[in-house]
PDB file of C-alpha atoms in Angstrom:
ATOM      1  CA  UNK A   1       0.000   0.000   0.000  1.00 43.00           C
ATOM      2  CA  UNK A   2       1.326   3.322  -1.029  1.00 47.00           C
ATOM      3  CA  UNK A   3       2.298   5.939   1.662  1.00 48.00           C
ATOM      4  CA  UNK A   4      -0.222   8.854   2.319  1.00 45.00           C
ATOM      5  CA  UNK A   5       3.142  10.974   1.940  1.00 51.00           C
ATOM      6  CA  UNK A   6       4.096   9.370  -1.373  1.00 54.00           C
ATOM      7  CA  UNK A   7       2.179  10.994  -4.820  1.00 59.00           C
ATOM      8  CA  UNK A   8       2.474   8.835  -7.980  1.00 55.00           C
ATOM      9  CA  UNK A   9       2.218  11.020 -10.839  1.00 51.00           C
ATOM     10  CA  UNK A  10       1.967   9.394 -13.852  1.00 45.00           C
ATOM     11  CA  UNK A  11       1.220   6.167 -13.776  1.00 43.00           C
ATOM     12  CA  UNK A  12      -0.944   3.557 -16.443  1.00 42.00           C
ATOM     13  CA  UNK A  13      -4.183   4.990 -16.732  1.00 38.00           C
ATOM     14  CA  UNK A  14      -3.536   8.467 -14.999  1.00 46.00           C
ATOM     15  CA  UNK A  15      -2.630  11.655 -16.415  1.00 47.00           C
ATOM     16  CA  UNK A  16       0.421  13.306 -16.110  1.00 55.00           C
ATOM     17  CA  UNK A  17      -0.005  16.229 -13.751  1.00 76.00           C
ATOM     18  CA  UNK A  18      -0.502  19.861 -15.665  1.00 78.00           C
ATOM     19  CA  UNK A  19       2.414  21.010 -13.841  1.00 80.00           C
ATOM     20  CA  UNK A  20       5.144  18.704 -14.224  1.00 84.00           C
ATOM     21  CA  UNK A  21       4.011  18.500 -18.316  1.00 87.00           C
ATOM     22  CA  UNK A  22       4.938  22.415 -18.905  1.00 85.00           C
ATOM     23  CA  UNK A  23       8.196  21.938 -16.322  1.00 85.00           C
ATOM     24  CA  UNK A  24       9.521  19.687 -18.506  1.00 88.00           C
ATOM     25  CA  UNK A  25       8.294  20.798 -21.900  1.00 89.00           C
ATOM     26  CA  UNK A  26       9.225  24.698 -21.119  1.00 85.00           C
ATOM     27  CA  UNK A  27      12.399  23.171 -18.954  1.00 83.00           C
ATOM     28  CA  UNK A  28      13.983  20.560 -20.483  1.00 86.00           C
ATOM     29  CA  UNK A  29      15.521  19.726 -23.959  1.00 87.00           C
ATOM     30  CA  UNK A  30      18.077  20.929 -26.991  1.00 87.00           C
ATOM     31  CA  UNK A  31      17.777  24.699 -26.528  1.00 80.00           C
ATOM     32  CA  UNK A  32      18.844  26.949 -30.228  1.00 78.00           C
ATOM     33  CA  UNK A  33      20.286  30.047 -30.079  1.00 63.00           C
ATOM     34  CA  UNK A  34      17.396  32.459 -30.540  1.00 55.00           C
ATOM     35  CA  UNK A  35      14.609  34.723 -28.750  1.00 44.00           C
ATOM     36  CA  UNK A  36      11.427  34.162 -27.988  1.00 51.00           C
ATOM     37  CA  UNK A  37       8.425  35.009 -25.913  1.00 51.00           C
ATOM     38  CA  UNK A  38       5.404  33.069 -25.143  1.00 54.00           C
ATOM     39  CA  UNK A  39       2.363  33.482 -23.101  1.00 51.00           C
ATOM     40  CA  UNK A  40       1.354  30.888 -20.696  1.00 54.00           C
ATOM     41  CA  UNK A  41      -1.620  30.561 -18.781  1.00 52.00           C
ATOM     42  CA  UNK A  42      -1.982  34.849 -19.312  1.00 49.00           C
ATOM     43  CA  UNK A  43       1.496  35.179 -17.751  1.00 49.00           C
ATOM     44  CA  UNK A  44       4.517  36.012 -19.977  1.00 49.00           C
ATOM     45  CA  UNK A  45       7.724  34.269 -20.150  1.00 50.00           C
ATOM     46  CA  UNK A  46      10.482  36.260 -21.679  1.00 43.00           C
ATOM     47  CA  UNK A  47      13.111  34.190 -22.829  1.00 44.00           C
ATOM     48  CA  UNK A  48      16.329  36.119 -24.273  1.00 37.00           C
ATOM     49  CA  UNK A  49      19.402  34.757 -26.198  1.00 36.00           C
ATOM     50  CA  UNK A  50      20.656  31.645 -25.835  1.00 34.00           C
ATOM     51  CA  UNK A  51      19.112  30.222 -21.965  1.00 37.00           C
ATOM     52  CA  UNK A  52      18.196  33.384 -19.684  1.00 38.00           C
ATOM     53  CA  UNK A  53      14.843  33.343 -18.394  1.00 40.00           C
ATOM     54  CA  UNK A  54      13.584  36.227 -17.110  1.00 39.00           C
ATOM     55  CA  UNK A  55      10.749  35.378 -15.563  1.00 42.00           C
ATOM     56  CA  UNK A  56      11.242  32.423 -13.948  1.00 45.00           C
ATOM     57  CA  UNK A  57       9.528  29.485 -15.102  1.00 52.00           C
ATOM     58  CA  UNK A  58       8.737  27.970 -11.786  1.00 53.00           C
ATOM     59  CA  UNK A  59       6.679  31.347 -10.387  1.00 52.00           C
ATOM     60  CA  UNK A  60       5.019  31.635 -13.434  1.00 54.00           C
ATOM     61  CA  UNK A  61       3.916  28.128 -12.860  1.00 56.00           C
ATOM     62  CA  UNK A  62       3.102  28.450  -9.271  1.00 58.00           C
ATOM     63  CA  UNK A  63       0.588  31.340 -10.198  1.00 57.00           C
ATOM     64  CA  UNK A  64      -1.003  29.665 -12.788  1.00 58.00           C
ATOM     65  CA  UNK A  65      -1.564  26.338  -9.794  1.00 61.00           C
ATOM     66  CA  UNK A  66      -2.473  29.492  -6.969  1.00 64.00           C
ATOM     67  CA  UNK A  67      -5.019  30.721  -9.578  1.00 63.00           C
ATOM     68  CA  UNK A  68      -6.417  27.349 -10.242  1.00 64.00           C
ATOM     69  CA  UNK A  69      -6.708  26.458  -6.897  1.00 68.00           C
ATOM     70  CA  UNK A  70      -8.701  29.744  -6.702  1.00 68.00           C
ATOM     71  CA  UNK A  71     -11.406  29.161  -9.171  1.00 69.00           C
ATOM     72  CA  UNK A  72     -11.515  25.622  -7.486  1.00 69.00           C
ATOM     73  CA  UNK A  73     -12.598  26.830  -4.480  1.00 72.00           C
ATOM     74  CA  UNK A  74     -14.857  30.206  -5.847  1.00 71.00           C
ATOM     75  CA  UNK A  75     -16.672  27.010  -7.676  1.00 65.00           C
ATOM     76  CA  UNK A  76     -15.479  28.452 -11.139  1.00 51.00           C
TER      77      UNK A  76
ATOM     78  CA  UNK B   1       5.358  35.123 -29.284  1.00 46.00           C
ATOM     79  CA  UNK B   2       3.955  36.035 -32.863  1.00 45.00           C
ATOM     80  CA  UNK B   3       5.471  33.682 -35.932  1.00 44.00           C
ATOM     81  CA  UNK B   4       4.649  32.846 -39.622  1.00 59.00           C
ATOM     82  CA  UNK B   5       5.861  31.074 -42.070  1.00 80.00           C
ATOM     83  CA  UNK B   6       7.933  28.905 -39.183  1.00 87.00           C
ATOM     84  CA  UNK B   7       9.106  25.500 -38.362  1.00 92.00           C
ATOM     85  CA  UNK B   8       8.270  24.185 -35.060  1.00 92.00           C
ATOM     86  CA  UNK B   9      11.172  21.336 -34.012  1.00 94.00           C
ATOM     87  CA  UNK B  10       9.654  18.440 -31.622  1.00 97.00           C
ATOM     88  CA  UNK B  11      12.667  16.156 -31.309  1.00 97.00           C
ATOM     89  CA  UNK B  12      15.796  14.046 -32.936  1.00 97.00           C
ATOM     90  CA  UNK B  13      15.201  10.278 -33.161  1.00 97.00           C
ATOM     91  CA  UNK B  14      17.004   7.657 -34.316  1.00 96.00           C
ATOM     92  CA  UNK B  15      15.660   5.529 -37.653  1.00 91.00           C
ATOM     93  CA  UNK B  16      11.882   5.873 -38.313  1.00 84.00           C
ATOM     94  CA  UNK B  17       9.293   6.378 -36.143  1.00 87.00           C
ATOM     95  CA  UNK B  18       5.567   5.563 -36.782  1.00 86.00           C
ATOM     96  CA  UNK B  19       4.334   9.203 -37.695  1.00 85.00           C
ATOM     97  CA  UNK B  20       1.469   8.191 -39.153  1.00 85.00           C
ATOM     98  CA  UNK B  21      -1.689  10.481 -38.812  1.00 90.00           C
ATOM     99  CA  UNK B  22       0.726  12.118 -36.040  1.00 94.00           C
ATOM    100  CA  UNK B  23      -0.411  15.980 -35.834  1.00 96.00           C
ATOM    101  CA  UNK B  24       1.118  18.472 -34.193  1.00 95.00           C
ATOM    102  CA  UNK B  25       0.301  22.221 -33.559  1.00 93.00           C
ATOM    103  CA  UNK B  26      -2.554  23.580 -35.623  1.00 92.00           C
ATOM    104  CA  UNK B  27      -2.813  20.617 -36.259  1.00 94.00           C
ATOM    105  CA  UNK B  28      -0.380  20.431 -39.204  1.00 95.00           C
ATOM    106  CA  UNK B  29       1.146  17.015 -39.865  1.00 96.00           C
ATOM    107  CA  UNK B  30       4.224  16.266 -37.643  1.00 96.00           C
ATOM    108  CA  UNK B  31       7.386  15.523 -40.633  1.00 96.00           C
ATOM    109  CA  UNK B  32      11.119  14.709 -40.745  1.00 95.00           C
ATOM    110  CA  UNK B  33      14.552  15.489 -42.222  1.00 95.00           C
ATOM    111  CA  UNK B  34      16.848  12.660 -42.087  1.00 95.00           C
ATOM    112  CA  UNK B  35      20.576  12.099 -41.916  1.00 95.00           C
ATOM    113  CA  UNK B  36      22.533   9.251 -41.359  1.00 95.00           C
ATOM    114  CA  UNK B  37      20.056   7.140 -39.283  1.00 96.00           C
ATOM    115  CA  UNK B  38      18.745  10.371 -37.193  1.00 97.00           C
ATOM    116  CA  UNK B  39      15.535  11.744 -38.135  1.00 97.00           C
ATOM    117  CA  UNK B  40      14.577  15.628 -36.844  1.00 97.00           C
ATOM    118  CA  UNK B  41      10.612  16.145 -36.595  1.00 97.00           C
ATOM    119  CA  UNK B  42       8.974  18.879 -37.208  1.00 96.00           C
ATOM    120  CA  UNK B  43       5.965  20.926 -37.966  1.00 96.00           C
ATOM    121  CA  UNK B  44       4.537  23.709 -39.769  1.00 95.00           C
ATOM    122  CA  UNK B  45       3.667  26.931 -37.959  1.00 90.00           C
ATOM    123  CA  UNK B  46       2.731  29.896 -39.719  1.00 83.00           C
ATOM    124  CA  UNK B  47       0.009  31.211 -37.650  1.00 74.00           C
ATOM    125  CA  UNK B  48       0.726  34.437 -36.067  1.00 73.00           C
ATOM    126  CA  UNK B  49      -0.949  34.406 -32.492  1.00 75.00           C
ATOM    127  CA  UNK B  50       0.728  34.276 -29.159  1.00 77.00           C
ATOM    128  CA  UNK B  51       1.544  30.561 -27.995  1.00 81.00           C
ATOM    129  CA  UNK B  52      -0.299  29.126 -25.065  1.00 82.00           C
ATOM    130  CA  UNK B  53      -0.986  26.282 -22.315  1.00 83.00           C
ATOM    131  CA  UNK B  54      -2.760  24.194 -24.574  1.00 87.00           C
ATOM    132  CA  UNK B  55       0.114  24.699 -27.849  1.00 89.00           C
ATOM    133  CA  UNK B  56       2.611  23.386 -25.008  1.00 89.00           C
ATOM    134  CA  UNK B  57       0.273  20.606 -23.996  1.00 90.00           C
ATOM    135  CA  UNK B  58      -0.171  19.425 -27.812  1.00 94.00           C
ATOM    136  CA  UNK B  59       3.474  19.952 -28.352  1.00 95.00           C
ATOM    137  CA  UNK B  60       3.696  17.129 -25.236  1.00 94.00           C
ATOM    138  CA  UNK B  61       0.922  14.943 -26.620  1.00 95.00           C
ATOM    139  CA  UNK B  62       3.239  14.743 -29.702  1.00 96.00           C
ATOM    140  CA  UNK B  63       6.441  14.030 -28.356  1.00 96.00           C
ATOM    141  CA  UNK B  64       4.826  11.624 -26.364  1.00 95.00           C
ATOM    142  CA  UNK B  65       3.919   9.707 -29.626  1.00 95.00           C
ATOM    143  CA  UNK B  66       7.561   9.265 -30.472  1.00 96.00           C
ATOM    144  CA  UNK B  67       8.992   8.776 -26.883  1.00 96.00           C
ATOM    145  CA  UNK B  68       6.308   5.813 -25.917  1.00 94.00           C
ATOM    146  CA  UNK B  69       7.977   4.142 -28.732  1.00 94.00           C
ATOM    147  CA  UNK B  70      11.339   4.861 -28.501  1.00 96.00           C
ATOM    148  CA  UNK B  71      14.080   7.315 -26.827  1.00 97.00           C
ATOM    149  CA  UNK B  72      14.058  10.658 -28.033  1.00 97.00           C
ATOM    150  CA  UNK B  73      15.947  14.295 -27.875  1.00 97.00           C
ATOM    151  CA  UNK B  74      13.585  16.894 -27.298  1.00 96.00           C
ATOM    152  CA  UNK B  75      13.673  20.253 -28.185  1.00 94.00           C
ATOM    153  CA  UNK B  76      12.681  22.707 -25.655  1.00 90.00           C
ATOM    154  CA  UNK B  77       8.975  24.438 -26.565  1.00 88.00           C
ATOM    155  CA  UNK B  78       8.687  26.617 -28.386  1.00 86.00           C
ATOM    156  CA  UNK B  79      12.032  26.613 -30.858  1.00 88.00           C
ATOM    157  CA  UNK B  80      11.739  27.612 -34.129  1.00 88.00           C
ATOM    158  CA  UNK B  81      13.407  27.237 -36.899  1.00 89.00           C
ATOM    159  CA  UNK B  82      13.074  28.912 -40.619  1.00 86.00           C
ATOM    160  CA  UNK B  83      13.554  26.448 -43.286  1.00 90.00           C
ATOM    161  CA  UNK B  84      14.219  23.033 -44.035  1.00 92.00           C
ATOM    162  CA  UNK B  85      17.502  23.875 -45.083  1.00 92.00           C
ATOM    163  CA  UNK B  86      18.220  25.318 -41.684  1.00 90.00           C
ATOM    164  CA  UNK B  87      16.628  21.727 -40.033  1.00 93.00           C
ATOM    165  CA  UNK B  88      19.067  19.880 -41.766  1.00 94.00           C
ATOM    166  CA  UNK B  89      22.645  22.013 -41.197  1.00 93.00           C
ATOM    167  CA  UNK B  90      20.890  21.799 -37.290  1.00 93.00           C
ATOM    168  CA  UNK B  91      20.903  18.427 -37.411  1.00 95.00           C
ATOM    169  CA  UNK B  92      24.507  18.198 -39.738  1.00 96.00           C
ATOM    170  CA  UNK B  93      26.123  20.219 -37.332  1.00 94.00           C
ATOM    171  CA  UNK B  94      24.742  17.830 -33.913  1.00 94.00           C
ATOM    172  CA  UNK B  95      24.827  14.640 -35.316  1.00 97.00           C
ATOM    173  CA  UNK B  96      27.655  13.208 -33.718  1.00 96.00           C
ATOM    174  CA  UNK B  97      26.790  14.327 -30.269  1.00 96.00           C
ATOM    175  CA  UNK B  98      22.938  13.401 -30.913  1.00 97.00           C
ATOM    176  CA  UNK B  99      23.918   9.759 -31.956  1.00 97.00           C
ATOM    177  CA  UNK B 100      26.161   9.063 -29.379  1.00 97.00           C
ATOM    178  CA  UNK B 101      23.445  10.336 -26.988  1.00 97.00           C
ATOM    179  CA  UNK B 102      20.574   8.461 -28.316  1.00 97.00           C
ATOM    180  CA  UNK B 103      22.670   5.583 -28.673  1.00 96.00           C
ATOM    181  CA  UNK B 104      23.989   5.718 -24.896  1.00 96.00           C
ATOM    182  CA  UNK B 105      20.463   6.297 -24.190  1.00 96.00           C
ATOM    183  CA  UNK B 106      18.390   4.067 -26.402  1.00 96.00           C
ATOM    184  CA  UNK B 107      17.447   1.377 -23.549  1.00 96.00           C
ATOM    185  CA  UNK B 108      16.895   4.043 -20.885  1.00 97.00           C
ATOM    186  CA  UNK B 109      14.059   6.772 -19.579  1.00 97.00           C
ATOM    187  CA  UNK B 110      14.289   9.007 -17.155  1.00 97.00           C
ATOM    188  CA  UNK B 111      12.535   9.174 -13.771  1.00 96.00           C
ATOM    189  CA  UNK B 112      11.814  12.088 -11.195  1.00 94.00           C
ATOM    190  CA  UNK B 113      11.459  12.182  -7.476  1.00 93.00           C
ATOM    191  CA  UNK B 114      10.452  15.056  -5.889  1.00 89.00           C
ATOM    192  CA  UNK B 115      11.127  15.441  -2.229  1.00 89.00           C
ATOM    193  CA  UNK B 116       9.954  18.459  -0.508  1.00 85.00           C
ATOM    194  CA  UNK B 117      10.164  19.571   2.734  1.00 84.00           C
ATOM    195  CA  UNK B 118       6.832  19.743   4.546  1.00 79.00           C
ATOM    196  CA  UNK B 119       6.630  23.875   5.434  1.00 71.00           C
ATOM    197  CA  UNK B 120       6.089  24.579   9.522  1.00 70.00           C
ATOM    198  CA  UNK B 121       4.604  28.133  10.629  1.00 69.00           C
ATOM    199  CA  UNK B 122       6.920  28.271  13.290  1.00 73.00           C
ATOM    200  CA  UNK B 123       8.951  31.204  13.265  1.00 77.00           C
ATOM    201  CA  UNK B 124      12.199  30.707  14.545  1.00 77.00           C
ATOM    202  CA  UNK B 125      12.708  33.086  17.375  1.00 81.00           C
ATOM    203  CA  UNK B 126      16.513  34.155  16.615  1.00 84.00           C
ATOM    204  CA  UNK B 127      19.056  33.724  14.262  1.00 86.00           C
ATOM    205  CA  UNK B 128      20.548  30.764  15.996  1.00 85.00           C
ATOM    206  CA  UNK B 129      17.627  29.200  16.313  1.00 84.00           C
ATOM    207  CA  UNK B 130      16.628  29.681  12.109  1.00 83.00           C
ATOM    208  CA  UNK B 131      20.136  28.651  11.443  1.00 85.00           C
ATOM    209  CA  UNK B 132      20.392  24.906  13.915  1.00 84.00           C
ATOM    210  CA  UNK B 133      16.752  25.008  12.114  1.00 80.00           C
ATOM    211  CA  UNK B 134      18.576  25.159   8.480  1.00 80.00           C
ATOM    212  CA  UNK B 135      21.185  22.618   9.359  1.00 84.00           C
ATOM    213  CA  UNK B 136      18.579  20.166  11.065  1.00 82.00           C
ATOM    214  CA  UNK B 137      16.849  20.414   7.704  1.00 80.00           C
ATOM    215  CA  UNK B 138      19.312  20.424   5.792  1.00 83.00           C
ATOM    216  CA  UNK B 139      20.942  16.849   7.637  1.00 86.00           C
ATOM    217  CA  UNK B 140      16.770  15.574   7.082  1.00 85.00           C
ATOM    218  CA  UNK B 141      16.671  15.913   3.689  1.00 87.00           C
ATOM    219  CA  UNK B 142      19.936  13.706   3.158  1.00 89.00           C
ATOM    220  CA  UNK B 143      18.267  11.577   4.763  1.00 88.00           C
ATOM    221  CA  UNK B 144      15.331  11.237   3.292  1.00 87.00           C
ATOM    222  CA  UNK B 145      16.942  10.844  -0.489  1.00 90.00           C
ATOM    223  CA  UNK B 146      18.985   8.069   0.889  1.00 90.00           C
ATOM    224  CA  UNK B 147      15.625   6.309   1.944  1.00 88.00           C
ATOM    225  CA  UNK B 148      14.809   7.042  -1.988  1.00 89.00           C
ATOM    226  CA  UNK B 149      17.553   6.387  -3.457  1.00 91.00           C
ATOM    227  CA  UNK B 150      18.079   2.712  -1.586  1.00 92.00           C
ATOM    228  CA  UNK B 151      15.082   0.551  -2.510  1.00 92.00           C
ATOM    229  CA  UNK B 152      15.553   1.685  -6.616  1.00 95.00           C
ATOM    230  CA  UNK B 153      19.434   1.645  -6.806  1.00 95.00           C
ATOM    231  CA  UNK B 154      19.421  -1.501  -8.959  1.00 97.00           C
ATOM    232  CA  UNK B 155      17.007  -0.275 -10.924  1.00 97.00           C
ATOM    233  CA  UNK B 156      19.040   3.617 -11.369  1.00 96.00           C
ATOM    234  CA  UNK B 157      21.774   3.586 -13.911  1.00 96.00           C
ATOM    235  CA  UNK B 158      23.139   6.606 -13.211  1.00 96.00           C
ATOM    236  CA  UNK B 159      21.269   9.660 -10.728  1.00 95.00           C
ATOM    237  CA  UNK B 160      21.637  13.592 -10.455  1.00 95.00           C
ATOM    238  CA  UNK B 161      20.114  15.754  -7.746  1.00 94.00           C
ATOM    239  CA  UNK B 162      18.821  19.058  -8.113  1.00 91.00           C
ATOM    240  CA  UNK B 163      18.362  21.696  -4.919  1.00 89.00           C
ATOM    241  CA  UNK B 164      15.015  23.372  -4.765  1.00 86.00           C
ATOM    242  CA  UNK B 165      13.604  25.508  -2.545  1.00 82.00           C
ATOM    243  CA  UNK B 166      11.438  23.448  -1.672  1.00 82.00           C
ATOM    244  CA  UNK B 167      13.483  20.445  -1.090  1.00 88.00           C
ATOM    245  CA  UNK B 168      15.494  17.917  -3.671  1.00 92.00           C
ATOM    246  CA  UNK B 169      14.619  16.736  -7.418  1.00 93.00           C
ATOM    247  CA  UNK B 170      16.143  13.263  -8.216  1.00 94.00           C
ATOM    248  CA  UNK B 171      16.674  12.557 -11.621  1.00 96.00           C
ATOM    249  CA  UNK B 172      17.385   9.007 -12.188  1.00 97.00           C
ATOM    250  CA  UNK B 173      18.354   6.796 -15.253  1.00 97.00           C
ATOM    251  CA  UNK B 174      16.331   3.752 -15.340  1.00 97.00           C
ATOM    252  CA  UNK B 175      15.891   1.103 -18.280  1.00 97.00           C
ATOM    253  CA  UNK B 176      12.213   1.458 -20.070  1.00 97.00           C
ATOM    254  CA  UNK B 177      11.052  -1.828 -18.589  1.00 97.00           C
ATOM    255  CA  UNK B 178      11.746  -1.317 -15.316  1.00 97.00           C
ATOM    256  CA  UNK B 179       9.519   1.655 -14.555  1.00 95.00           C
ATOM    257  CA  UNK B 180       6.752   0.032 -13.133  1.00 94.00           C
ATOM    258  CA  UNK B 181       9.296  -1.555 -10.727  1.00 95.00           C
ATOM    259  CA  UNK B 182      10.796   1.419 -10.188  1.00 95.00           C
ATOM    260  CA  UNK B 183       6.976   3.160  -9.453  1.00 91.00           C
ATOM    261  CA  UNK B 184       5.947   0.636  -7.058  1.00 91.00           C
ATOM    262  CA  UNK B 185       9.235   0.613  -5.206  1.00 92.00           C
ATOM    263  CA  UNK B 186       8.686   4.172  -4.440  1.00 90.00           C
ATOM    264  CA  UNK B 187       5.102   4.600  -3.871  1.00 85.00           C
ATOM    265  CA  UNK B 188       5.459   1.617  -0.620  1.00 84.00           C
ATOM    266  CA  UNK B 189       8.495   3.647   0.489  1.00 80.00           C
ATOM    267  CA  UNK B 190       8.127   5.303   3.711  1.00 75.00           C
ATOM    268  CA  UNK B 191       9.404   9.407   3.054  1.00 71.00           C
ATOM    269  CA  UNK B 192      10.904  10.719   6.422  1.00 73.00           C
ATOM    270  CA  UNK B 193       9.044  12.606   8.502  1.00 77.00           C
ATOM    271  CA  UNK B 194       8.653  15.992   7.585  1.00 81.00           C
ATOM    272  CA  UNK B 195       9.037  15.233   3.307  1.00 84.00           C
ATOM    273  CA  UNK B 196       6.325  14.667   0.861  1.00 84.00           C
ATOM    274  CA  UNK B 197       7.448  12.866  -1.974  1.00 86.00           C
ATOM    275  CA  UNK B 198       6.348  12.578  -5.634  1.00 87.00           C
ATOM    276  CA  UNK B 199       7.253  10.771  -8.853  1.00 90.00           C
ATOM    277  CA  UNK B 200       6.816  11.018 -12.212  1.00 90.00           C
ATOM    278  CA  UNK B 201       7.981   9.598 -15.412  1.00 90.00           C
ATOM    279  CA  UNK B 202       9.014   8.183 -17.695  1.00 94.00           C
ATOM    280  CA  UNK B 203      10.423  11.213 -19.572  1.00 95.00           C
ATOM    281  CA  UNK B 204      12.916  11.704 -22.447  1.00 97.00           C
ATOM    282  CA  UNK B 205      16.050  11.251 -20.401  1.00 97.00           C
ATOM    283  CA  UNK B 206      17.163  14.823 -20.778  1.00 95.00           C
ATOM    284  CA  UNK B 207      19.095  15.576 -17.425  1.00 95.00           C
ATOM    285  CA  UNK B 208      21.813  12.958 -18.786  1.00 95.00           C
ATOM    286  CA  UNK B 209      22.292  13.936 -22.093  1.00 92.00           C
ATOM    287  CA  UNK B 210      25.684  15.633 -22.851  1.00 81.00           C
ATOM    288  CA  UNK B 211      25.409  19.393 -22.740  1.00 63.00           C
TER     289      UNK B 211
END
């Protein structure tokens, strides 16, 4: 039996959590020399040359779960 | 970001992947470039709109198509490139380090464990007192990534850790069939008191791939 501590994202049958899908999709990978900006969840992530974030990636993420939790709980 | 008339790059593969009826962004038919055994897939892009949640969440959906059937280098979303030409000197120019990678890879996928500290209100009531706190914590959270990293070390090929603020990310190498293993090992682990822990995977084994 799996601890109450222990959260298995993931697994056959379930869905990979929102959250750890754009970590690694934003995070992770080959990155090309080049600038871009995209807008995620209505907050913008400016990426400039070759690997500088300046807004990090991991607040932008944490308001996007704060305002989900949010409209969760207004019943949105 | 606005774009037109772009190339969106998924990921570099080795031989052929099943692409059939595989779609991408807009929708537009996910193709390749090839070179010497490695294939680059891409898309078509050439609507000019910002990029959102759900473009990155179809972008995963189709990497995910390629990486449930075989290991993968993905490109970080969004990158863009401007021609076919430029796909293929991208691809000239890697190839060596891309085929040594996916073939040091091929077998392998990559697992994460988060463990984060559980937060307390308390306020420490002097500096001595937040910085014994800080080392207690600090001497807690070694030991609860031993008590992860223990019951999976014959299934981890290799393992990097990552400091958060919250805690530790493991990043561990483990061969595609053992990840159910690997899943249950963790989820009947015990975390130490005060740590949550999480795991997910498999993923493209990125955190091992030469830089």
């Amino acid at each position: 039996m799996a601890s109450p501590n222990v959260i298995a994202i993931g697994g056959e049958g379930d869905e990979l959590s929102l959250l750890d899908i754009l970590d690694h999709v934003l995070n992770s990978g080959v990155v090309i020399q080049g600038s871009i900006v995209i807008s995620l969840g209505g907050v913008d992530l400016v990426y400039v040359g070759l690997n500088v974030v300046l807004t990090s990636v991991e607040t932008a993420l944490r308001t996007i779960e704060a305002d989900q939790r949010k409209s969760l709980e207004s019943g949105k | 970001m606005t774009s037109s008339n772009k190339l969106l790059v998924y990921c570099v593969a080795e031989g052929s992947p099943q692409l059939t009826d595989l779609r991408g962004l807009e929708d537009e038919p996910v193709r390749q470039v090839e070179l010497q055994g490695l294939v680059l897939l891409y898309s078509d892009f050439s609507t000019a709109r910002p990029l959102n949640q759900a473009d990155a969440l179809r972008f995963h959906a189709a990497l995910r198509s390629v990486f449930d059937q075989q290991a993968i280098i993905p490109f970080r979303f969004p990158t863009f490139l401007e021609s076919e030409a430029e796909l293929k000197s991208h691809l000239q120019q890697n190839h060596a380090k891309y085929a040594a990678d996916l073939a040091r890879l091929r077998e392998f996928v990559q697992m994460e464990v988060r463990i984060s500290a559980v937060r307390e209100n308390n306020a420490p009531s002097s500096g001595k007192e937040y910085l014994e706190g800080k080392l207690q914590q600090s001497r807690s959270l070694q030991e609860a990534v031993r008590a992860i990293r223990d019951p999976v070390a014959d299934l981890t090929t290799d393992c990097k850790e990552r400091q958060t603020d919250q805690g530790v990310r493991l990043f561990t190498l483990t061969k595609r069939p053992d990840v159910a293993a690997f899943r249950e090992r963790i989820s009947r682990s015990q975390p130490s008191t005060g740590f949550t822990i999480a795991v997910s995977g498999p993923w493209p084994a990125t955190e091992f791939f030469h830089e």
